CSV table of C-alpha atoms in Angstrom, one decimal:
chain,number,residue,atom,x,y,z
A,1,UNK,CA,162.4,-85.3,173.6
A,2,UNK,CA,160.5,-86.2,176.8
A,3,UNK,CA,162.9,-84.1,178.9
A,4,UNK,CA,162.6,-81.2,176.5
A,5,UNK,CA,158.8,-81.5,176.4
A,6,UNK,CA,158.5,-81.5,180.2
A,7,UNK,CA,160.8,-78.5,180.8
A,8,UNK,CA,159.5,-76.5,177.8
A,9,UNK,CA,155.9,-77.1,178.8
A,10,UNK,CA,156.5,-75.8,182.3
A,11,UNK,CA,158.5,-72.7,181.1
A,12,UNK,CA,155.9,-71.9,178.4
A,13,UNK,CA,153.1,-72.4,180.8
A,14,UNK,CA,154.6,-69.9,183.2
A,15,UNK,CA,155.3,-67.4,180.5
A,16,UNK,CA,151.8,-67.7,178.9
A,17,UNK,CA,150.2,-67.5,182.4
A,18,UNK,CA,152.1,-64.4,183.4
A,19,UNK,CA,149.5,-61.7,183.8
A,20,UNK,CA,151.8,-58.9,182.7
A,21,UNK,CA,152.9,-60.6,179.5
A,22,UNK,CA,149.2,-61.6,178.9
A,23,UNK,CA,148.2,-58.0,179.5
A,24,UNK,CA,150.8,-56.7,177.0
A,25,UNK,CA,149.8,-59.3,174.4
A,26,UNK,CA,146.0,-58.6,174.9
A,27,UNK,CA,146.6,-54.9,174.6
A,28,UNK,CA,148.3,-55.2,171.2
A,29,UNK,CA,145.6,-57.7,170.0
A,30,UNK,CA,142.9,-55.3,171.1
A,31,UNK,CA,144.6,-52.3,169.4
A,32,UNK,CA,145.5,-54.2,166.2
A,33,UNK,CA,142.4,-53.1,164.3
A,34,UNK,CA,143.3,-49.5,164.9
A,35,UNK,CA,146.9,-50.0,164.0
A,36,UNK,CA,146.0,-51.9,160.8
A,37,UNK,CA,143.4,-49.4,159.6
A,38,UNK,CA,145.5,-46.4,160.6
A,39,UNK,CA,148.6,-47.6,158.9
A,40,UNK,CA,146.8,-48.1,155.6
A,41,UNK,CA,146.1,-44.3,155.6
A,42,UNK,CA,149.9,-43.6,155.4
A,43,UNK,CA,150.1,-45.8,152.4
A,44,UNK,CA,147.3,-43.8,150.7
A,45,UNK,CA,149.2,-40.6,151.5
A,46,UNK,CA,152.4,-41.8,149.8
A,47,UNK,CA,151.1,-44.3,147.2
A,48,UNK,CA,154.1,-45.1,144.9
A,49,UNK,CA,152.1,-44.6,141.7
A,50,UNK,CA,153.3,-42.3,138.9
A,51,UNK,CA,151.1,-39.2,138.6
A,52,UNK,CA,149.2,-39.9,141.8
A,53,UNK,CA,150.8,-37.1,143.8
A,54,UNK,CA,150.2,-34.5,141.0
A,55,UNK,CA,146.6,-35.7,140.6
A,56,UNK,CA,145.8,-35.4,144.3
A,57,UNK,CA,147.5,-32.0,144.6
A,58,UNK,CA,145.7,-30.7,141.6
A,59,UNK,CA,142.3,-32.0,142.8
A,60,UNK,CA,142.5,-31.3,146.5
A,61,UNK,CA,145.2,-28.7,147.0
A,62,UNK,CA,148.8,-28.8,148.4
A,63,UNK,CA,147.6,-30.0,151.8
A,64,UNK,CA,145.8,-33.1,150.5
A,65,UNK,CA,148.1,-35.5,152.4
A,66,UNK,CA,146.6,-34.4,155.7
A,67,UNK,CA,143.4,-36.2,154.6
A,68,UNK,CA,145.3,-39.4,155.3
A,69,UNK,CA,148.0,-38.4,157.8
A,70,UNK,CA,145.5,-37.2,160.4
A,71,UNK,CA,143.7,-40.6,160.7
A,72,UNK,CA,147.2,-42.2,160.8
A,73,UNK,CA,148.4,-39.9,163.6
A,74,UNK,CA,145.4,-40.6,165.8
A,75,UNK,CA,145.7,-44.4,165.4
A,76,UNK,CA,149.1,-45.8,164.6
A,77,UNK,CA,150.7,-42.4,165.5
A,78,UNK,CA,149.1,-42.5,169.0
A,79,UNK,CA,149.6,-46.3,169.5
A,80,UNK,CA,150.9,-45.9,173.1
A,81,UNK,CA,147.5,-44.6,174.3
A,82,UNK,CA,145.7,-47.6,173.0
A,83,UNK,CA,148.3,-50.0,174.5
A,84,UNK,CA,148.0,-48.3,177.9
A,85,UNK,CA,144.2,-48.7,177.8
A,86,UNK,CA,144.5,-52.3,176.8
A,87,UNK,CA,147.0,-53.2,179.5
A,88,UNK,CA,144.9,-51.5,182.2
A,89,UNK,CA,141.8,-53.2,181.0
A,90,UNK,CA,143.4,-56.7,181.0
A,91,UNK,CA,144.9,-56.2,184.5
A,92,UNK,CA,141.6,-54.9,185.8
A,93,UNK,CA,140.0,-58.2,184.7
A,94,UNK,CA,142.8,-60.2,186.2
A,95,UNK,CA,142.6,-58.5,189.6
A,96,UNK,CA,138.8,-58.0,189.5
A,97,UNK,CA,139.1,-54.2,189.9
A,98,UNK,CA,136.9,-51.5,188.5
A,99,UNK,CA,137.8,-51.3,184.8
A,100,UNK,CA,137.2,-47.6,184.3
A,101,UNK,CA,139.2,-46.7,187.4
A,102,UNK,CA,142.2,-48.7,186.1
A,103,UNK,CA,142.0,-47.3,182.6
A,104,UNK,CA,141.8,-43.7,183.9
A,105,UNK,CA,144.6,-44.3,186.4
A,106,UNK,CA,146.9,-45.7,183.8
A,107,UNK,CA,146.2,-43.0,181.3
A,108,UNK,CA,146.6,-40.1,183.7
A,109,UNK,CA,149.8,-41.6,185.1
A,110,UNK,CA,151.3,-41.9,181.6
A,111,UNK,CA,150.3,-38.4,180.6
A,112,UNK,CA,151.8,-37.0,183.8
A,113,UNK,CA,155.2,-38.5,182.8
A,114,UNK,CA,154.9,-37.7,179.1
A,115,UNK,CA,157.1,-34.7,178.2
A,116,UNK,CA,155.4,-31.6,176.8
A,117,UNK,CA,156.8,-28.7,174.8
A,118,UNK,CA,156.2,-24.9,174.8
A,119,UNK,CA,154.4,-23.8,171.7
A,120,UNK,CA,156.4,-21.2,169.9
A,121,UNK,CA,154.5,-17.9,169.4
A,122,UNK,CA,151.4,-18.8,171.6
A,123,UNK,CA,153.2,-19.3,174.9
A,124,UNK,CA,151.0,-22.4,175.5
A,125,UNK,CA,152.1,-25.9,176.2
A,126,UNK,CA,151.6,-28.8,173.8
A,127,UNK,CA,151.9,-32.6,173.9
A,128,UNK,CA,153.9,-33.7,170.9
A,129,UNK,CA,152.2,-36.5,169.1
A,130,UNK,CA,155.5,-38.3,168.7
A,131,UNK,CA,155.6,-38.9,172.4
A,132,UNK,CA,152.4,-40.9,172.1
A,133,UNK,CA,153.7,-43.0,169.3
A,134,UNK,CA,156.4,-45.7,169.5
A,135,UNK,CA,158.7,-43.3,171.3
A,136,UNK,CA,156.6,-43.6,174.5
A,137,UNK,CA,155.6,-47.3,174.1
A,138,UNK,CA,157.9,-48.8,176.8
A,139,UNK,CA,157.2,-46.0,179.2
A,140,UNK,CA,153.4,-46.5,178.6
A,141,UNK,CA,153.6,-50.2,179.3
A,142,UNK,CA,155.6,-49.8,182.5
A,143,UNK,CA,153.5,-47.0,183.8
A,144,UNK,CA,150.2,-48.8,183.0
A,145,UNK,CA,151.3,-51.9,185.0
A,146,UNK,CA,152.7,-49.7,187.8
A,147,UNK,CA,149.5,-47.6,188.0
A,148,UNK,CA,147.2,-50.6,188.3
A,149,UNK,CA,149.4,-52.2,190.9
A,150,UNK,CA,149.4,-49.1,193.0
A,151,UNK,CA,145.6,-48.8,192.5
A,152,UNK,CA,145.2,-52.4,193.7
A,153,UNK,CA,147.5,-51.7,196.7
A,154,UNK,CA,145.4,-48.8,197.8
A,155,UNK,CA,142.1,-50.5,197.1
A,156,UNK,CA,143.1,-53.7,199.1
A,157,UNK,CA,143.9,-51.6,202.1
A,158,UNK,CA,140.5,-49.9,202.0
A,159,UNK,CA,141.9,-46.4,201.5
A,160,UNK,CA,138.8,-45.3,199.7
A,161,UNK,CA,135.8,-43.2,200.4
A,162,UNK,CA,132.8,-45.3,201.4
A,163,UNK,CA,129.4,-44.0,200.3
A,164,UNK,CA,126.0,-45.0,201.9
A,165,UNK,CA,124.2,-47.8,200.3
A,166,UNK,CA,121.5,-45.4,199.1
A,167,UNK,CA,124.0,-43.7,196.8
A,168,UNK,CA,123.8,-44.9,193.2
A,169,UNK,CA,126.6,-47.4,192.3
A,170,UNK,CA,128.1,-45.3,189.5
A,171,UNK,CA,128.4,-42.3,191.9
A,172,UNK,CA,129.8,-44.5,194.6
A,173,UNK,CA,132.5,-45.8,192.2
A,174,UNK,CA,133.5,-42.3,191.3
A,175,UNK,CA,134.0,-41.3,194.9
A,176,UNK,CA,135.8,-44.6,195.7
A,177,UNK,CA,138.4,-43.7,193.1
A,178,UNK,CA,139.2,-40.3,194.5
A,179,UNK,CA,141.9,-41.3,196.9
A,180,UNK,CA,143.6,-43.9,194.7
A,181,UNK,CA,143.8,-41.5,191.8
A,182,UNK,CA,145.1,-38.7,194.1
A,183,UNK,CA,147.8,-41.1,195.3
A,184,UNK,CA,148.8,-41.9,191.8
A,185,UNK,CA,148.9,-38.3,190.7
A,186,UNK,CA,151.1,-37.4,193.6
A,187,UNK,CA,153.5,-40.3,193.2
A,188,UNK,CA,154.0,-39.9,189.4
A,189,UNK,CA,154.2,-36.2,189.7
A,190,UNK,CA,157.0,-36.6,192.2
A,191,UNK,CA,158.7,-39.0,189.7
A,192,UNK,CA,158.3,-36.4,187.0
A,193,UNK,CA,159.9,-33.6,189.1
A,194,UNK,CA,162.8,-35.9,190.1
A,195,UNK,CA,163.6,-36.5,186.5
A,196,UNK,CA,163.7,-32.8,185.7
A,197,UNK,CA,166.9,-32.5,187.8
A,198,UNK,CA,168.7,-35.4,186.0
A,199,UNK,CA,170.5,-35.4,182.7
A,200,UNK,CA,167.5,-37.1,181.0
A,201,UNK,CA,165.1,-34.3,182.1
A,202,UNK,CA,162.0,-36.7,181.8
A,203,UNK,CA,161.1,-40.3,182.3
A,204,UNK,CA,160.4,-41.0,178.7
A,205,UNK,CA,163.9,-40.0,177.6
A,206,UNK,CA,165.3,-42.2,180.4
A,207,UNK,CA,163.3,-45.3,179.5
A,208,UNK,CA,163.9,-44.8,175.8
A,209,UNK,CA,167.7,-44.4,176.2
A,210,UNK,CA,168.3,-47.2,178.8
A,211,UNK,CA,165.6,-49.7,177.8
A,212,UNK,CA,163.6,-49.2,174.6
A,213,UNK,CA,166.4,-48.1,172.3
A,214,UNK,CA,168.7,-51.1,173.2
A,215,UNK,CA,165.9,-53.6,173.0
A,216,UNK,CA,164.6,-52.3,169.6
A,217,UNK,CA,168.2,-52.2,168.3
A,218,UNK,CA,168.6,-55.9,169.4
A,219,UNK,CA,165.2,-56.9,168.1
A,220,UNK,CA,166.0,-55.4,164.7
A,221,UNK,CA,169.0,-57.7,164.2
A,222,UNK,CA,169.1,-60.9,162.1
A,223,UNK,CA,170.4,-63.1,165.0
A,224,UNK,CA,167.6,-62.0,167.3
A,225,UNK,CA,165.0,-62.6,164.6
A,226,UNK,CA,166.4,-66.1,164.0
A,227,UNK,CA,166.4,-66.9,167.7
A,228,UNK,CA,162.8,-65.8,168.0
A,229,UNK,CA,161.8,-68.0,165.0
A,230,UNK,CA,163.7,-70.9,166.4
A,231,UNK,CA,162.0,-70.6,169.8
A,232,UNK,CA,158.6,-70.3,168.2
A,233,UNK,CA,159.0,-73.4,166.1
A,234,UNK,CA,160.6,-75.4,168.9
A,235,UNK,CA,157.6,-74.7,171.2
A,236,UNK,CA,155.1,-75.7,168.5
A,237,UNK,CA,156.9,-79.1,168.2
A,238,UNK,CA,155.6,-79.9,171.7
A,239,UNK,CA,152.1,-78.6,171.0
A,240,UNK,CA,152.7,-75.2,172.7
A,241,UNK,CA,151.5,-72.1,170.9
A,242,UNK,CA,154.9,-70.6,170.1
A,243,UNK,CA,153.4,-67.6,168.4
A,244,UNK,CA,151.7,-66.5,171.6
A,245,UNK,CA,154.8,-66.9,173.7
A,246,UNK,CA,157.2,-65.2,171.3
A,247,UNK,CA,154.7,-62.6,170.3
A,248,UNK,CA,154.0,-61.5,173.9
A,249,UNK,CA,157.7,-60.6,174.2
A,250,UNK,CA,158.6,-59.5,170.7
A,251,UNK,CA,155.5,-57.8,169.4
A,252,UNK,CA,156.1,-54.5,171.3
A,253,UNK,CA,159.6,-54.3,169.9
A,254,UNK,CA,158.7,-55.2,166.3
A,255,UNK,CA,155.7,-52.9,166.2
A,256,UNK,CA,157.9,-50.0,167.4
A,257,UNK,CA,160.2,-50.8,164.5
A,258,UNK,CA,157.2,-50.8,162.1
A,259,UNK,CA,156.2,-47.4,163.5
A,260,UNK,CA,159.7,-46.1,162.8
A,261,UNK,CA,159.4,-47.2,159.2
A,262,UNK,CA,156.0,-45.6,158.8
A,263,UNK,CA,157.2,-42.4,160.3
A,264,UNK,CA,160.3,-42.3,158.0
A,265,UNK,CA,158.0,-43.0,155.0
A,266,UNK,CA,155.7,-40.1,156.0
A,267,UNK,CA,158.7,-37.8,156.4
A,268,UNK,CA,160.3,-38.8,153.1
A,269,UNK,CA,163.3,-40.3,154.8
A,270,UNK,CA,165.1,-43.6,154.1
A,271,UNK,CA,163.4,-46.5,155.9
A,272,UNK,CA,165.6,-47.5,158.8
A,273,UNK,CA,164.6,-51.1,159.7
A,274,UNK,CA,164.8,-54.3,157.8
A,275,UNK,CA,163.3,-56.3,160.6
A,276,UNK,CA,160.0,-55.3,162.0
A,277,UNK,CA,156.6,-56.8,162.7
A,278,UNK,CA,155.6,-57.1,159.0
A,279,UNK,CA,159.0,-58.6,158.1
A,280,UNK,CA,158.6,-61.4,160.6
A,281,UNK,CA,154.9,-62.1,159.8
A,282,UNK,CA,155.1,-61.9,156.0
A,283,UNK,CA,158.6,-62.9,155.1
A,284,UNK,CA,159.6,-65.4,157.8
A,285,UNK,CA,156.2,-67.1,158.7
A,286,UNK,CA,155.1,-67.7,155.1
A,287,UNK,CA,152.0,-69.7,155.6
A,288,UNK,CA,152.3,-69.6,159.4
A,289,UNK,CA,154.7,-70.9,162.0
A,290,UNK,CA,157.1,-73.3,160.4
A,291,UNK,CA,156.5,-71.6,157.0
A,292,UNK,CA,154.3,-74.5,155.9
A,293,UNK,CA,152.9,-73.1,152.7
A,294,UNK,CA,155.2,-75.3,150.6
A,295,UNK,CA,154.4,-78.3,152.6
A,296,UNK,CA,150.6,-77.9,152.0
A,297,UNK,CA,151.2,-77.7,148.3
A,298,UNK,CA,153.2,-80.9,148.5
A,299,UNK,CA,150.3,-82.6,150.4
A,300,UNK,CA,147.8,-81.5,147.8
A,301,UNK,CA,149.7,-82.3,144.6
A,302,UNK,CA,152.2,-85.0,145.4
A,303,UNK,CA,151.0,-87.0,148.4
A,304,UNK,CA,150.3,-90.7,147.7
A,305,UNK,CA,148.8,-91.6,151.0
A,306,UNK,CA,145.1,-91.0,151.5
A,307,UNK,CA,145.7,-89.5,154.9
A,308,UNK,CA,148.1,-86.9,153.6
A,309,UNK,CA,146.0,-86.1,150.5
A,310,UNK,CA,142.9,-85.6,152.7
A,311,UNK,CA,144.8,-83.3,155.2
A,312,UNK,CA,146.2,-81.3,152.3
A,313,UNK,CA,142.7,-80.7,150.8
A,314,UNK,CA,141.3,-79.7,154.2
A,315,UNK,CA,144.3,-77.5,155.1
A,316,UNK,CA,144.8,-75.6,151.8
A,317,UNK,CA,142.0,-73.1,152.5
A,318,UNK,CA,143.1,-72.1,156.0
A,319,UNK,CA,146.7,-72.1,154.9
A,320,UNK,CA,146.1,-69.5,152.2
A,321,UNK,CA,145.2,-67.2,155.2
A,322,UNK,CA,148.3,-68.4,157.2
A,323,UNK,CA,146.2,-70.6,159.5
A,324,UNK,CA,148.2,-73.8,159.7
A,325,UNK,CA,146.9,-75.6,162.8
A,326,UNK,CA,145.3,-78.3,160.6
A,327,UNK,CA,148.8,-79.2,159.4
A,328,UNK,CA,150.5,-78.9,162.8
A,329,UNK,CA,148.0,-81.2,164.5
A,330,UNK,CA,146.7,-83.1,161.5
A,331,UNK,CA,149.7,-84.8,160.0
A,332,UNK,CA,150.9,-84.1,162.8
A,333,UNK,CA,154.0,-82.0,163.0
A,334,UNK,CA,153.8,-82.1,166.8
A,335,UNK,CA,156.3,-84.6,168.2
A,336,UNK,CA,157.0,-85.9,164.6
A,337,UNK,CA,160.7,-86.8,164.5
A,338,UNK,CA,160.7,-86.5,160.7
A,339,UNK,CA,158.9,-83.2,160.1
A,340,UNK,CA,160.2,-81.2,163.0
A,341,UNK,CA,163.5,-80.7,161.2
A,342,UNK,CA,162.1,-78.8,158.2
A,343,UNK,CA,159.5,-77.1,160.5
A,344,UNK,CA,162.4,-75.4,162.4
A,345,UNK,CA,164.8,-75.0,159.5
A,346,UNK,CA,162.4,-73.5,156.8
A,347,UNK,CA,161.5,-70.2,158.6
A,348,UNK,CA,165.2,-69.7,159.5
A,349,UNK,CA,166.2,-70.1,155.8
A,350,UNK,CA,163.4,-67.8,154.6
A,351,UNK,CA,164.4,-65.2,157.2
A,352,UNK,CA,168.0,-65.1,155.9
A,353,UNK,CA,166.8,-65.0,152.3
A,354,UNK,CA,164.4,-62.1,153.0
A,355,UNK,CA,167.0,-60.2,155.1
A,356,UNK,CA,169.7,-60.5,152.4
A,357,UNK,CA,167.2,-59.5,149.7
A,358,UNK,CA,166.4,-56.3,151.6
A,359,UNK,CA,169.9,-55.6,152.8
A,360,UNK,CA,171.2,-55.7,149.2
A,361,UNK,CA,168.3,-53.6,147.9
A,362,UNK,CA,166.8,-56.3,145.7
A,363,UNK,CA,163.5,-56.0,147.7
A,364,UNK,CA,162.3,-52.7,149.3
A,365,UNK,CA,162.1,-52.6,153.1
A,366,UNK,CA,158.6,-53.0,154.6
A,367,UNK,CA,156.8,-49.7,154.4
A,368,UNK,CA,155.4,-49.5,157.9
A,369,UNK,CA,151.9,-50.5,156.8
A,370,UNK,CA,150.3,-53.0,159.2
A,371,UNK,CA,148.3,-55.6,157.4
A,372,UNK,CA,146.3,-58.4,159.1
A,373,UNK,CA,148.4,-61.5,159.8
A,374,UNK,CA,145.8,-63.5,157.8
A,375,UNK,CA,146.6,-61.7,154.6
A,376,UNK,CA,147.6,-64.4,152.0
A,377,UNK,CA,151.3,-64.6,151.0
A,378,UNK,CA,152.2,-62.8,147.7
A,379,UNK,CA,149.4,-60.3,148.4
A,380,UNK,CA,151.0,-59.5,151.7
A,381,UNK,CA,154.4,-59.2,150.1
A,382,UNK,CA,153.0,-56.7,147.6
A,383,UNK,CA,151.3,-54.6,150.2
A,384,UNK,CA,154.3,-54.1,152.4
A,385,UNK,CA,157.2,-54.2,149.8
A,386,UNK,CA,155.7,-53.8,146.3
A,387,UNK,CA,155.9,-56.2,143.5
A,388,UNK,CA,159.4,-57.2,144.6
A,389,UNK,CA,158.0,-58.3,147.9
A,390,UNK,CA,155.3,-60.4,146.1
A,391,UNK,CA,158.0,-62.0,144.0
A,392,UNK,CA,160.1,-62.8,147.1
A,393,UNK,CA,157.0,-64.5,148.6
A,394,UNK,CA,156.8,-66.7,145.4
A,395,UNK,CA,160.5,-67.6,145.7
A,396,UNK,CA,160.1,-68.3,149.4
A,397,UNK,CA,157.1,-70.7,148.8
A,398,UNK,CA,159.3,-72.6,146.3
A,399,UNK,CA,162.2,-72.8,148.8
A,400,UNK,CA,159.7,-74.0,151.5
A,401,UNK,CA,158.5,-76.8,149.2
A,402,UNK,CA,162.1,-77.8,148.4
A,403,UNK,CA,163.2,-77.9,152.0
A,404,UNK,CA,160.1,-79.9,153.1
A,405,UNK,CA,160.2,-82.3,150.1
A,406,UNK,CA,162.6,-85.0,151.2
A,407,UNK,CA,161.1,-85.1,154.7
A,408,UNK,CA,157.6,-85.1,153.2
A,409,UNK,CA,158.5,-88.1,151.0
A,410,UNK,CA,159.7,-90.1,153.9
A,411,UNK,CA,156.6,-89.3,156.0
A,412,UNK,CA,154.3,-89.9,153.1
A,413,UNK,CA,155.9,-93.3,152.4
A,414,UNK,CA,155.5,-94.3,156.0
A,415,UNK,CA,151.8,-93.2,156.0
A,416,UNK,CA,151.2,-95.1,152.7
A,417,UNK,CA,152.9,-98.2,154.0
A,418,UNK,CA,150.6,-98.2,157.1
A,419,UNK,CA,147.5,-97.8,154.9
A,420,UNK,CA,148.5,-100.6,152.6
A,421,UNK,CA,149.3,-102.9,155.5
A,422,UNK,CA,145.9,-102.1,157.0
A,423,UNK,CA,144.1,-102.8,153.7
A,424,UNK,CA,146.0,-106.1,153.3
A,425,UNK,CA,145.0,-107.1,156.8
A,426,UNK,CA,141.4,-106.4,156.1
A,427,UNK,CA,141.6,-108.3,152.9
A,428,UNK,CA,143.2,-111.3,154.6
A,429,UNK,CA,140.6,-111.3,157.4
A,430,UNK,CA,137.8,-111.1,154.8
A,431,UNK,CA,139.2,-114.1,152.8
A,432,UNK,CA,139.2,-116.1,156.0
A,433,UNK,CA,135.6,-115.2,156.7
A,434,UNK,CA,136.5,-113.2,159.8
A,435,UNK,CA,134.6,-110.0,160.6
A,436,UNK,CA,136.7,-106.9,159.7
A,437,UNK,CA,137.7,-104.6,162.4
A,438,UNK,CA,138.4,-101.0,161.7
A,439,UNK,CA,140.7,-99.5,164.2
A,440,UNK,CA,139.9,-96.1,165.4
A,441,UNK,CA,142.2,-93.5,164.0
């Protein structure tokens, strides 16, 4: 345990401190409000309620779905734009560079490499919205990092236009960005031209074929999801925020899979992915990391020790909203040789149960709607997979409680024994006339 703690702490610290992973993580966190709100609009456009479509068409006309698809298209459907902005913003803070210059540099560099199409009939050129969605996500992340790094390289060498001190600062900043932005445009335009003579024709197709498609295909598999869950739980055992580490790596992959499901739903096609961001957050982490919802119920209703009962009462409120740090650090689960076993095992079992349920058609695949990670279980299952998803959450909570139960009983018995021993010691000291001493917890 000591060896694992030392090595995992160093590794996790390096990953969590990596400015590029941090920038990617922060960009998705920053854009999450847009993605959540936008994805709800696609649900309103295709609400699975009998008579809903006919009512809306009869009331608002045949084009009524555009009321909801347009907000979706400019939020979830254009997610790469918001991720690019977020990465550039995070890196600008890390490097102490001009924020607006970094954001503009990243955006213009990404748009230069984003393929366009000739509009039939008009002769003009358009930028397909699909290229700003999950299709361009990995290109956007790579370009955003590269653009800021090039900007930093140029800036540190002083290749900027210096204005007199009398010039207002906002004007001076604009002129100081001229040369760096010009360098970026030239470089990325050269890259764009070079790709036109390859079999891929553009950078986005190249990145999608060689990097994004293989990674998303791997991330959509059951083994990869089990591995991610195992690593997250294992890190938590040593007090390291496993969700931050795993999320920084897997969130781009899982969100792109979520976007694919939402796009398929909008097009009336079969949903392609069992595993996506909502699958992992709502059917693997039921109650948070370690799937501790069942454990909290055991603490509240079956615990005999005062410590466990008190922790259960304090934790049940946050647990409903999948915030389980009171459990992880209160019992604690961290470095607890008894509870670490079900803490790792339970989400793995729930993952397999959910995957089999969806693979066999018992439960519908998640519909691509991004809901807040704090959405309570059962409600979350209903929102992403209908009443079958809500039922699955109920079953998973029962499974969670059953897995945790024997380990909980042992831990509760040990805690109760310590409490009884402490009470007996106090009673014995009182009978001898000695002042009682209460040890600090």
